[in-house]
RNA sequence: CGGGGUGUAGCGUAGUUUGGUAGCGCGCUUGGUUUGGGACCAAGAGGUCGGGAGUUCAAAUCUCCCCACCCCGACCA
């Protein structure tokens, strides 16, 4: 392909709307353009990257026994009503009506459609296992699309659904996908990690996320320095570190004035104590019931753990006005002591609260805190539990070694669904004994466009993108220093044709631009290899090759160039 | 949805406080010179100043309403 026939609108300056580095570079390198918030056009180069990722995904899915099909984007409401998700999904789902007033949605996901297809077409265990997948657009009206392609409202996803006759079959399908996902992201040359994850609203008990490691990632993951353990921080269990506070004699409860000290930090510094000595009391509305969660002042409440413990469908911070007006509990000064006298409230305490002696807690009076608060003597709780977020240095739940924390971008997520959808939608199969039972399902997603953006987040420098060769829009860019110099042009054309013939994905920058412009664009776009035809090529038959990732430059014999590039690129895969 | 911010040519921006009829850099077009890291000279084209209403002799600038986009939070298979 020649640049003169492409559309590669590179930008010299960073568009003001882009903050995330991948967003900036994808715009500047002429790969994508924004159409609306979270909606993007893939320009030729961006489209090519997407196709390369999709092909890797397809190859690995097919290798694992997957079969590709394509489900519609427009989906009838009836199927969603059947699964119960029409009412549950909320405003994130794009809903529309046809001319007859019938309800439809733009598919945010495809469990309903695949389950519907399955129940109509598959009846017998003999047809299982079945792994069906598609690579298609998904639509989610995110409250806040952000970071360019990392969180869009329209995006490309590969989703595969597994159908098995029993748990063992599901286990096998799940492992096939787990392995395939590892292969996919390895082939994309990404630094990633598979981590245990919360299965969330989709249901099921086992779930893994595939995280591309990047400081800018929205997710946090914990991993062990001593063993293989790795998990989403939402899911990481916290065990007591064993470092019980030094045994201290309980001192008498005392109320102290702490004007304007609302945050743990304020209170701790005002009273001159460590934040870990303060009991943080966070009030929640859990399906309409008031709940307070107590954690140490230096800890954060993990609302997912609270929600899972309470088995409630809604958990949100209690309304400060209601707290004050209805119960007389002032925000910032509320605490567990004498709390029950004021409100009917469930009191949950993180396990670490048990270790506190002579702690500090809000006095439920504006401008006051209690000091020397002791559990049992001064307040009671309903239950202990693990309600906090893990932190760096916490003990690994598997081996006890200290945990590390990194940020990541979720590019893949695999779930065991079980019978959630097959039961709701009566997708059953006949087993060996002639008995009818709901089919056992799993679902496995990869965000394709997100993977492209994640790769850029991870692979770039101050000059631009550094594509891993497997997903680069082209493997090699070739150019003449002077596109008006006939010998150079002839030589460049000749080598370009050689490379094409050798099966290398090569782009010829045949623009009559000055070399600096073409060099800058090559660096910005990030082709793995750059071939330059200069004077030396004409006088000595030596061709310059420069590698984007290392900056390494060398001269190759004109006759060897295709072989050299082919070998070098192969060794990078 | 709450908080904050920004909308001026394709991109980046000045001008807004203190109202006087829009400027700069890059890019684009034409001609010429140049050709190993975003060239130079000359001549040009390109703007409903996000939209609407209002105040005023006069609005990019002041007032009100709306919209879009970005950031933080909440939310999220």
XYZ file of C-alpha atoms (C1' of nucleotides) in Angstrom:
650
model
C 0.000 0.000 0.000
C 1.112 3.518 -0.743
C 0.557 6.472 1.557
C -0.604 8.544 -1.415
C -3.613 6.226 -1.732
C -4.401 6.081 1.991
C -6.074 8.459 4.386
C -3.655 9.028 7.257
C -4.439 12.454 8.715
C -1.761 12.843 11.366
C -1.915 15.798 13.717
C 1.053 17.778 14.861
C -0.645 18.994 17.995
C -2.619 17.236 20.690
C -6.374 17.819 20.404
C -7.573 19.609 23.530
C -10.298 17.051 24.184
C -7.878 14.174 24.676
C -6.365 13.538 28.057
C -5.548 9.848 28.078
C -2.310 9.103 26.251
C -3.896 6.411 24.078
C -6.642 8.837 23.097
C -4.111 11.496 22.164
C -1.916 9.174 20.163
C -4.746 7.406 18.349
C -6.070 10.804 17.266
C -2.672 12.228 16.378
C -1.563 9.195 14.427
C -4.685 9.388 12.295
C -6.186 6.093 13.474
C -9.486 7.319 14.886
C -11.730 10.369 14.915
C -14.450 11.217 17.386
C -18.008 11.483 16.148
C -19.680 11.990 19.539
C -18.709 11.300 23.135
C -17.677 7.653 23.230
C -18.371 7.122 19.521
C -15.497 6.893 17.068
C -14.756 6.399 13.424
C -11.961 3.948 12.749
C -9.815 5.443 10.021
C -7.900 3.094 7.704
C -4.931 2.595 10.024
C -7.062 2.119 13.137
C -9.313 -0.229 11.244
C -6.316 -2.271 10.213
C -5.140 -2.617 13.814
C -8.611 -3.729 14.848
C -8.691 -6.321 12.079
C -5.317 -7.689 13.165
C -6.495 -8.050 16.754
C -9.740 -9.628 15.576
C -7.819 -12.131 13.482
C -5.662 -13.197 16.389
C -8.826 -13.558 18.460
C -10.527 -15.588 15.728
C -7.568 -17.904 15.276
C -7.417 -18.655 18.973
C -11.166 -19.041 19.311
C -11.267 -21.426 16.376
C -8.312 -23.350 17.760
C -10.198 -23.757 21.024
C -13.206 -25.155 19.192
C -15.175 -21.960 18.839
C -17.549 -21.450 15.924
C -18.234 -17.990 14.604
C -21.686 -16.620 13.912
C -23.299 -13.217 13.962
C -26.199 -12.134 16.112
C -28.114 -8.935 15.420
C -27.416 -5.660 17.154
C -31.105 -4.780 17.246
C -32.820 -7.025 19.737
C -36.499 -7.366 20.636
C -37.569 -6.443 24.156
C -39.429 -9.731 24.596
C -36.238 -11.717 25.034
C -34.942 -9.290 27.603
C -38.248 -9.385 29.436
C -37.998 -13.142 29.518
C -34.593 -13.088 31.180
C -35.802 -10.361 33.487
C -33.156 -7.900 32.410
C -35.366 -5.466 30.478
C -36.264 -3.784 33.763
C -32.966 -4.410 35.494
C -30.581 -3.071 32.908
C -31.451 0.565 33.392
C -30.541 3.643 31.392
C -27.297 2.135 30.182
C -29.278 0.280 27.534
C -30.185 2.094 24.345
C -33.892 1.502 23.820
C -35.875 2.219 20.714
C -39.254 1.570 19.180
C -40.073 0.517 15.668
C -42.828 2.176 13.630
C -45.400 -0.102 15.184
C -44.412 0.927 18.681
C -42.678 -2.354 19.498
C -39.761 -2.130 21.908
C -36.207 -2.965 20.918
C -32.765 -2.277 22.240
C -29.280 -1.999 20.826
C -27.496 -4.988 22.287
C -25.230 -4.154 25.202
C -24.498 -7.894 25.340
C -25.944 -11.021 23.759
C -26.808 -13.670 26.363
C -30.519 -13.421 25.591
C -30.128 -13.845 21.861
C -27.678 -16.704 22.045
C -29.812 -18.498 24.617
C -32.855 -18.035 22.430
C -30.999 -19.421 19.447
C -29.732 -22.362 21.444
C -33.119 -23.382 22.798
C -34.624 -23.342 19.343
C -31.897 -25.277 17.587
C -30.236 -27.598 20.096
C -32.024 -30.356 21.957
C -29.591 -33.121 22.785
C -26.501 -33.507 24.922
C -24.961 -35.188 21.892
C -24.564 -31.779 20.268
C -22.506 -30.502 23.200
C -20.170 -28.955 24.042
C -20.921 -26.014 21.803
C -18.845 -22.849 21.710
C -20.427 -20.043 19.688
C -18.880 -16.639 19.243
C -19.084 -13.423 17.332
C -17.045 -10.254 16.886
C -19.486 -7.418 16.824
C -20.420 -3.953 18.022
C -21.868 -3.479 21.478
C -23.855 -0.488 22.669
C -23.881 0.865 26.191
C -25.054 4.351 27.022
C -22.365 4.907 29.625
C -23.034 7.640 32.120
C -19.619 8.919 31.459
C -17.759 7.703 28.432
C -14.099 8.528 28.916
C -10.502 8.017 27.934
C -11.313 7.775 24.247
C -11.559 4.188 23.090
C -10.994 2.811 26.561
C -14.599 3.437 27.563
C -16.832 4.095 24.613
C -20.550 3.831 24.092
C -20.104 1.867 20.889
C -17.288 -0.630 20.867
C -16.208 -3.880 19.286
C -16.300 -6.977 21.380
C -15.671 -10.623 20.852
C -18.152 -12.624 22.886
C -18.214 -16.381 23.087
C -20.848 -18.470 24.833
C -20.228 -22.033 25.945
C -22.951 -24.656 26.305
C -22.290 -27.813 28.273
C -24.325 -30.659 29.670
C -22.741 -30.578 33.124
C -20.353 -28.787 35.469
C -17.376 -30.814 34.307
C -18.052 -29.727 30.753
C -18.284 -26.101 31.817
C -15.022 -26.463 33.697
C -13.380 -27.751 30.542
C -14.824 -25.001 28.345
C -13.791 -22.401 30.886
C -10.230 -23.648 30.900
C -10.071 -23.709 27.137
C -11.065 -20.077 27.082
C -8.690 -19.208 29.895
C -5.835 -20.687 27.895
C -7.015 -19.103 24.648
C -7.145 -15.687 26.317
C -3.603 -16.103 27.566
C -2.546 -16.983 24.033
C -4.346 -14.003 22.542
C -2.844 -11.364 24.780
C 0.573 -12.992 24.602
C 0.409 -12.929 20.825
C -0.452 -9.228 21.036
C 2.786 -8.853 23.045
C 0.970 -7.172 25.902
C 2.076 -7.159 29.520
C -1.048 -8.584 31.145
C -2.301 -10.625 34.040
C -5.249 -12.924 34.575
C -6.837 -12.101 37.907
C -9.690 -13.497 39.977
C -12.677 -11.220 39.664
C -16.054 -10.505 41.124
C -18.730 -11.880 38.839
C -21.056 -8.975 39.630
C -24.605 -8.783 38.430
C -24.087 -11.307 35.674
C -24.039 -14.071 38.253
C -21.953 -17.155 38.748
C -19.190 -17.845 41.192
C -16.002 -18.166 39.168
C -14.703 -15.361 37.039
C -11.393 -14.060 35.767
C -10.456 -10.737 34.280
C -7.534 -10.215 31.921
C -5.804 -6.999 32.787
C -3.290 -5.111 30.706
C -0.886 -3.562 33.172
C -0.887 0.232 32.879
C -0.598 2.988 35.464
C -3.518 4.758 33.839
C -5.816 1.736 34.184
C -9.122 2.230 35.958
C -8.917 -1.076 37.822
C -6.618 -2.039 40.625
C -5.272 -5.526 40.980
C -3.441 -7.208 43.801
C -0.846 -9.847 43.236
C 1.388 -11.799 45.518
C 5.128 -11.386 45.694
C 5.471 -14.955 46.870
C 2.999 -17.058 44.887
C 0.754 -16.969 41.792
C -2.157 -15.287 43.497
C -3.616 -12.308 41.597
C -7.042 -10.753 41.909
C -9.072 -7.659 41.281
C -8.783 -5.517 44.379
C -12.588 -5.586 44.643
C -12.369 -9.285 45.223
C -9.182 -9.589 47.267
C -9.988 -10.962 50.701
C -8.350 -9.250 53.648
C -6.969 -11.410 56.398
C -5.889 -10.033 59.685
C -2.199 -9.276 59.526
C -1.740 -10.727 62.994
C -0.014 -7.559 64.152
C -2.445 -7.029 66.997
C -2.201 -3.678 68.638
C -0.045 -3.647 71.722
C -2.125 -4.600 74.706
C -3.310 -1.430 76.289
C -5.381 -0.871 79.367
C -8.883 0.385 78.609
C -9.219 3.976 79.687
C -12.500 5.668 80.543
C -14.640 6.943 77.706
C -14.307 10.668 77.199
C -16.052 13.155 74.954
C -13.817 15.763 73.343
C -14.591 18.817 71.314
C -13.307 18.504 67.750
C -14.662 21.546 65.938
C -14.737 21.360 62.135
C -12.854 18.039 62.222
C -14.989 15.903 59.927
C -12.565 13.711 58.059
C -10.477 11.001 59.650
C -7.391 12.974 58.736
C -8.705 16.104 60.473
C -9.733 14.241 63.595
C -6.489 12.291 63.837
C -4.296 15.344 63.543
C -6.525 17.430 65.827
C -6.364 14.820 68.567
C -2.778 13.887 67.796
C -3.474 10.202 67.199
C -2.754 7.843 64.335
C -5.476 7.524 61.666
C -5.481 3.795 62.388
C -6.824 4.610 65.857
C -9.907 6.263 64.465
C -13.057 4.282 63.725
C -14.437 5.388 60.378
C -18.229 5.049 60.345
C -19.832 5.015 56.921
C -23.603 4.980 56.638
C -25.392 3.305 53.767
C -28.851 2.854 52.452
C -29.123 -0.853 51.656
C -32.415 -1.564 49.883
C -33.993 1.078 52.108
C -32.447 -0.118 55.370
C -29.869 1.918 57.257
C -26.517 0.186 57.658
C -23.301 1.495 59.116
C -19.936 -0.023 58.280
C -17.027 0.509 60.641
C -13.469 0.342 59.371
C -10.164 1.583 60.665
C -9.484 5.195 59.757
C -6.609 4.286 57.468
C -8.773 1.858 55.493
C -11.334 2.168 52.703
C -14.701 0.431 52.743
C -15.098 -2.084 49.927
C -18.743 -1.627 49.014
C -18.765 -4.734 46.846
C -17.921 -6.855 49.855
C -20.618 -5.118 51.894
C -23.127 -5.598 49.137
C -22.271 -9.264 48.741
C -22.494 -9.778 52.492
C -25.878 -8.101 52.795
C -27.120 -9.725 49.584
C -28.866 -6.469 48.769
C -29.506 -5.189 45.266
C -28.849 -1.523 46.030
C -26.220 -0.020 48.285
C -25.625 3.701 48.289
C -24.245 6.231 50.735
C -26.961 7.442 53.086
C -28.305 10.897 52.381
C -26.585 13.373 54.765
C -29.726 15.507 55.090
C -31.842 12.518 56.024
C -29.177 11.367 58.485
C -29.223 14.704 60.229
C -32.936 15.460 60.102
C -34.356 12.016 60.697
C -31.823 10.568 63.151
C -29.891 13.584 64.374
C -26.656 12.117 63.080
C -24.296 14.846 61.889
C -22.141 13.942 58.908
C -18.536 13.667 60.009
C -19.360 13.246 63.670
C -21.440 10.071 63.592
C -20.153 6.965 65.332
C -21.211 3.633 66.826
C -21.382 4.688 70.487
C -25.015 5.007 71.650
C -25.963 4.782 67.987
C -28.860 2.378 68.523
C -30.566 4.909 70.770
C -30.859 7.175 67.769
C -31.605 4.920 64.862
C -32.626 1.439 63.855
C -29.389 0.515 62.182
C -27.415 -2.585 61.303
C -23.858 -2.174 62.555
C -21.200 -4.040 60.604
C -17.559 -3.945 61.615
C -14.497 -4.860 59.680
C -12.446 -7.528 61.430
C -9.702 -5.036 62.228
C -12.043 -3.099 64.502
C -11.719 -5.938 66.984
C -8.056 -5.096 67.487
C -8.635 -1.495 68.451
C -8.289 -0.358 72.037
C -9.017 3.167 73.198
C -10.073 4.240 69.745
C -11.612 7.474 68.500
C -15.144 7.669 67.110
C -17.753 10.272 66.327
C -19.946 11.266 69.297
C -23.107 11.722 67.200
C -23.022 15.347 68.186
C -21.883 18.123 65.947
C -18.262 19.049 66.735
C -17.540 16.179 69.141
C -15.740 12.850 69.108
C -15.290 10.198 71.756
C -11.824 9.041 72.731
C -10.975 5.769 74.485
C -13.795 3.993 72.715
C -13.777 0.240 73.254
C -15.824 -2.400 71.529
C -18.051 -4.355 73.851
C -17.866 -1.807 76.640
C -18.964 1.279 74.707
C -20.719 -0.119 71.659
C -21.959 -3.368 70.190
C -22.050 -4.570 66.652
C -24.249 -6.941 64.702
C -21.497 -8.725 62.832
C -17.884 -8.816 61.860
C -16.772 -9.281 58.331
C -14.210 -8.467 55.701
C -15.448 -5.090 54.531
C -12.263 -3.281 53.558
C -10.089 -2.901 50.509
C -6.759 -4.648 50.437
C -3.681 -2.433 50.409
C -0.035 -2.789 49.472
C 1.668 -4.900 52.100
C -1.460 -6.772 53.211
C -0.974 -10.492 53.508
C -1.653 -12.758 50.553
C -4.737 -14.887 51.193
C -2.928 -17.908 49.756
C 0.570 -17.847 51.164
C 0.842 -14.950 53.577
C 3.516 -13.035 51.682
C 2.975 -9.287 51.194
C 0.661 -8.201 48.386
C 1.547 -5.720 45.655
C -0.932 -3.478 43.875
C -0.920 -2.394 40.235
C -3.330 -0.645 37.928
C -4.734 -2.448 34.930
C -7.086 -2.133 32.005
C -9.700 -4.869 31.771
C -9.490 -6.235 28.230
C -11.071 -9.618 28.811
C -13.500 -11.176 31.243
C -14.609 -14.775 31.486
C -17.546 -16.054 33.536
C -19.174 -19.272 34.488
C -22.822 -18.422 34.080
C -24.276 -21.755 35.090
C -28.005 -21.942 34.422
C -28.969 -18.332 35.078
C -30.117 -17.699 31.517
C -30.953 -21.236 30.487
C -33.358 -21.538 33.407
C -34.974 -18.168 32.898
C -35.418 -18.803 29.195
C -35.957 -22.555 29.346
C -32.998 -23.569 27.258
C -32.897 -27.229 28.081
C -31.247 -30.335 26.720
C -32.046 -33.998 26.969
C -29.315 -35.883 28.818
C -28.134 -39.498 28.465
C -31.026 -40.737 30.578
C -33.608 -38.918 28.536
C -34.118 -36.317 31.221
C -34.539 -32.655 30.457
C -32.240 -30.160 32.213
C -31.153 -26.568 31.706
C -27.957 -26.267 29.704
C -24.906 -24.989 31.551
C -23.447 -21.826 30.145
C -20.362 -19.683 30.274
C -19.593 -16.387 28.630
C -16.288 -14.926 27.591
C -15.658 -11.403 26.331
C -12.768 -9.477 24.857
C -12.939 -5.754 24.219
C -11.265 -5.475 20.836
C -11.210 -1.695 20.489
C -10.275 -1.407 24.127
C -7.383 -3.785 23.539
C -6.128 -1.480 20.807
C -6.223 1.497 23.169
C -4.691 -0.514 26.005
C -1.814 -1.510 23.746
C -1.127 2.163 23.060
C -1.309 2.992 26.773
C 1.348 0.390 27.329
C 3.488 0.790 24.211
C 4.482 4.374 23.491
C 7.192 6.941 24.089
C 7.407 10.717 23.698
C 7.552 10.374 19.897
C 4.457 8.238 19.514
C 3.152 4.700 19.454
C 5.405 1.640 19.428
C 3.134 -1.062 18.033
C 3.815 -4.674 18.866
C 4.442 -6.099 15.404
C 1.517 -8.545 15.590
C -1.033 -5.738 15.764
C 0.762 -2.904 14.012
C -1.183 -1.395 11.106
C 1.830 -2.218 8.921
C 4.935 -4.154 9.823
C 7.291 -2.014 7.780
C 7.265 1.492 6.357
C 9.539 2.255 3.447
C 10.488 5.656 2.065
C 12.948 7.437 -0.160
C 14.778 10.338 1.418
C 14.022 12.376 -1.679
C 10.881 11.326 -3.486
C 11.899 13.524 -6.455
C 15.196 11.755 -6.955
C 14.645 9.192 -9.665
C 17.297 6.624 -8.668
C 16.030 6.694 -5.064
C 12.425 6.339 -6.145
C 13.268 3.460 -8.439
C 15.196 1.734 -5.697
C 12.420 2.305 -3.142
C 9.808 0.987 -5.549
C 11.898 -2.070 -6.297
C 12.433 -2.914 -2.637
C 8.799 -2.189 -1.851
C 7.798 -4.766 -4.451
C 10.278 -7.249 -3.057
C 8.850 -6.875 0.413
C 5.284 -7.229 -0.837
C 6.318 -10.364 -2.720
C 7.905 -11.709 0.457
C 4.550 -11.381 2.224
C 5.562 -8.490 4.440
C 2.834 -6.041 5.362
C 4.581 -2.932 4.070
C 3.529 0.658 3.516
C 5.381 2.862 1.016
C 5.471 6.494 2.112
C 5.646 7.928 -1.396
C 4.690 11.466 -0.452
C 6.863 14.226 -1.813
C 7.457 15.482 1.692
C 10.758 16.373 3.216
C 12.307 13.422 5.042
C 11.808 14.976 8.483
C 8.065 14.979 8.008
C 8.010 11.333 7.026
C 10.324 10.341 9.885
C 8.123 12.121 12.417
C 5.006 10.462 11.058
C 6.681 7.053 11.095
C 7.647 7.508 14.742
C 4.208 8.807 15.658
C 2.345 5.978 13.961
C 4.815 3.474 15.319
C 5.517 0.944 12.572
C 7.943 -1.625 14.025
C 10.494 -1.203 11.216
C 11.459 1.706 8.984
C 13.341 1.236 5.724
C 14.962 4.319 4.230
C 16.418 4.641 0.755
C 19.090 7.312 0.783
C 22.322 8.116 -1.016
C 24.038 5.071 0.413
C 21.441 2.856 -1.208
C 22.303 4.258 -4.616
C 26.081 4.411 -4.280
C 26.765 1.287 -2.194
C 23.579 -0.760 -2.408
C 23.133 -0.532 1.373
C 19.644 -0.116 2.748
C 18.976 1.479 6.114
C 16.662 -0.263 8.573
C 15.660 1.287 11.869
C 13.634 -0.435 14.575
C 11.071 1.652 16.378
C 11.171 -0.142 19.710
C 14.932 -0.080 20.248
C 16.054 2.707 17.942
C 18.620 0.262 16.600
C 19.754 1.111 13.066
C 21.679 -0.971 10.553
C 22.470 -1.228 6.851
C 21.540 -4.324 4.909
C 22.563 -5.536 1.488
C 19.897 -4.680 -0.997
C 19.411 -8.320 -1.974
C 19.017 -9.466 1.642
C 16.568 -6.903 2.861
C 13.392 -8.986 2.572
C 14.945 -11.999 4.266
C 16.439 -9.860 6.999
C 13.118 -8.165 7.768
C 11.142 -11.381 7.578
C 13.438 -13.115 10.053
C 13.602 -10.169 12.414
C 9.824 -9.703 12.437
C 9.256 -13.417 12.976
C 11.533 -13.374 15.997
C 9.433 -10.554 17.497
C 6.150 -12.426 17.343
C -26.821 12.440 38.115
C -23.644 15.924 41.684
C -19.034 19.120 41.494
C -15.488 21.702 38.278
C -13.912 23.403 33.453
C -13.924 24.522 28.177
C -16.434 25.959 23.457
C -13.125 31.650 18.534
C -10.901 28.649 10.714
C -9.093 21.499 9.905
C -5.639 21.495 14.749
C -3.498 24.530 18.759
C -4.604 29.236 20.680
C -4.877 35.255 21.724
C -8.760 38.596 22.431
C -13.638 38.230 27.231
C -11.762 41.339 33.362
C -12.578 47.215 31.053
C -18.352 46.215 24.805
C -16.088 49.580 19.349
C -17.089 44.917 14.504
C -11.520 38.986 15.013
C -5.598 38.093 15.399
C -1.382 34.513 15.624
C 1.169 29.558 14.809
C 0.525 24.973 12.283
C -2.153 22.895 8.271
C -4.530 24.022 3.233
C -4.196 26.452 -2.225
C -0.853 28.744 -6.148
C 4.201 30.010 -7.865
C 9.379 29.613 -6.864
C 13.708 27.796 -4.123
C 14.822 23.466 -1.103
C 15.311 17.780 0.250
C 18.588 12.843 6.161
C 14.469 14.664 11.679
C 7.912 18.556 11.366
C 12.146 23.899 5.309
C 12.165 29.039 3.176
C 10.199 33.283 0.184
C 5.894 35.417 -2.105
C 0.723 35.536 -2.976
C -4.042 33.541 -1.380
C -8.485 30.895 0.515
C -10.853 29.730 4.915
C -14.787 32.318 10.834
C -23.160 32.007 11.792
C -16.742 33.595 17.734
C -21.360 26.327 20.219
C -27.005 27.791 19.628
C -31.199 30.979 20.969
C -33.218 35.152 23.405
C -32.163 39.786 25.762
C -29.448 44.595 27.212
C -26.991 48.399 24.054
C -26.005 53.220 19.039
C -22.692 48.892 19.106
C -21.831 42.085 21.868
C -16.667 36.956 20.897
C -16.874 40.354 25.285
C -22.573 41.870 29.645
C -27.483 38.961 31.260
C -30.713 34.631 30.889
C -31.877 29.856 28.775
C -30.226 25.678 26.035
C -26.507 22.408 23.741
C -21.865 19.960 23.104
C -17.256 18.326 24.891
C -13.520 17.359 28.857
C -12.031 16.284 34.066
C -13.295 14.428 39.356
C -17.043 11.619 41.822
C -21.140 8.286 41.582
C -22.232 4.234 38.116
C -20.612 -0.134 35.226
C -20.730 -8.256 32.527
